[in-house]
Amino acid sequence: MSNLRKKLISKNDSCKSIWFMRQAGRYLPEFREIRKKNKDFIELCLNSELSSQITLQPIKRFDLDSAIIFSDILMTPYALGQEVKFIKDKGPKISEFNIESFLDKNEKGFTQKLNPVYKAIEKTRNNLEKNKSLIAFIGAPWTLLVYMLNMKNSKSVIDIKRLEKEKDKIKIIIKNLINFLCIHIRNQIDAGADVIQIFDSWAGLIPKEKIKDYCYYPNAKIIEFCKKEKIPNICFPKGINEKYEEFNQIVKPDGINIDYQIDPAWAKKKLKNVVIQGGLDPKILLKSDKEMFQEATKYIQTFKASPYIFNLGHGLLPETDPDRVKKLIKFYRDN
Ligand code: 1CP
């Protein structure tokens, strides 16, 4: 059994494990090489051979414990019929949401559209050492909604009036999304993934009084499903600050990724019965070795005797030098 899976199941194993969010991606020259020749990002995610190759790129380069399948959270809206485009330097652009078309989708068609992702997982598992995890992931319903309904005006503003006005519609969408996301989880596990991470990257934009409805409840439903199916899981409700404590108490995931705004000592004290993952600010990899090691030491020391998974407080930045990643991994292994 992979070391990550074992740790998430037992919750008392303090052996070392390390991987990075966005470890497969733009900071790697070998990724950029493939990307240059494959301009359509969704098509690249649907190319099982290439996405499996990209998944394994960081594993070939670095001493990591887990691979994370190269795909995207927006493959779900894609499989539910929305057109998804990635505009260079601007991010994703999604075609207008249509509720009738959305409610018309069924499991068979959804699974068929994502079949190349499942093939990529199968291929990757066959080429990955047994002791290494293969992590699959989904976007949490709220974060997907933000993209699907085009609710984000800029990085940090959400159209709150719209949330109120379209409340009933949003409730129906969330309920249906939970269903399809559980199908996507099941399919990815059946294909060979052994851990699921749930990215709620925009949880921090939810108005405080709505956090139960839009963050805790949907994540809890999905974790309930994972538990029933015995699927090791990690939640990442990014940006919710001290609400991490309540999130953990209500959702009860096996693992929880802290973001870089969370004080690790606070997390160790407040987040109980859960494996803590991550926290380190990805910007630290752009600073000097001394600063990087000093910051890393804070996490290593704080979680020394606990079941901790070394990772970041968000994904690796595209401008990161891969040699700094190598140095950071070596530092973690040596300390
Ligand atoms: O070359 C490029 O331009 C593509 C950049 C890229 C990559 C490498 C995108 C577009 N997605 C990915 C892969 C990806 N996305 C992975 C692969 C595995 C790995 O981590 O190594 C994962 C886990 C994701 C998940 C993802 N996609 C999230 C959740 C994590 C996070 O970063 O908060 C989100 C929000 C997305 C949407 C998305 N996809 C891509 C971009 C640039 C974005 C974010 C856009 C925005 O800020 O709104």
Coordinates of N, CA and C in Angstrom, one line a residue, residues 284-293 324:
I284 N 7.8 31.1 -1.3 CA 9.1 30.9 -0.6 C 10.1 30.2 -1.6
L285 N 9.6 29.5 -2.6 CA 10.5 28.9 -3.5 C 11.1 29.9 -4.5
L286 N 10.7 31.1 -4.4 CA 11.3 32.2 -5.3 C 12.3 33.0 -4.4
K287 N 12.4 32.7 -3.1 CA 13.3 33.4 -2.3 C 14.7 32.7 -2.1
S288 N 15.5 33.1 -1.2 CA 16.8 32.5 -1.0 C 16.7 31.1 -0.4
D289 N 17.8 30.3 -0.5 CA 17.8 29.0 0.1 C 17.5 29.2 1.6
K290 N 18.2 30.1 2.2 CA 18.1 30.3 3.7 C 16.7 30.6 4.1
E291 N 16.0 31.4 3.4 CA 14.6 31.7 3.7 C 13.7 30.5 3.5
M292 N 14.0 29.8 2.4 CA 13.2 28.7 2.1 C 13.3 27.6 3.1
F293 N 14.6 27.3 3.6 CA 14.8 26.3 4.5 C 14.2 26.7 5.9
R324 N 15.1 24.4 -7.3 CA 14.7 24.8 -5.9 C 13.8 23.7 -5.4

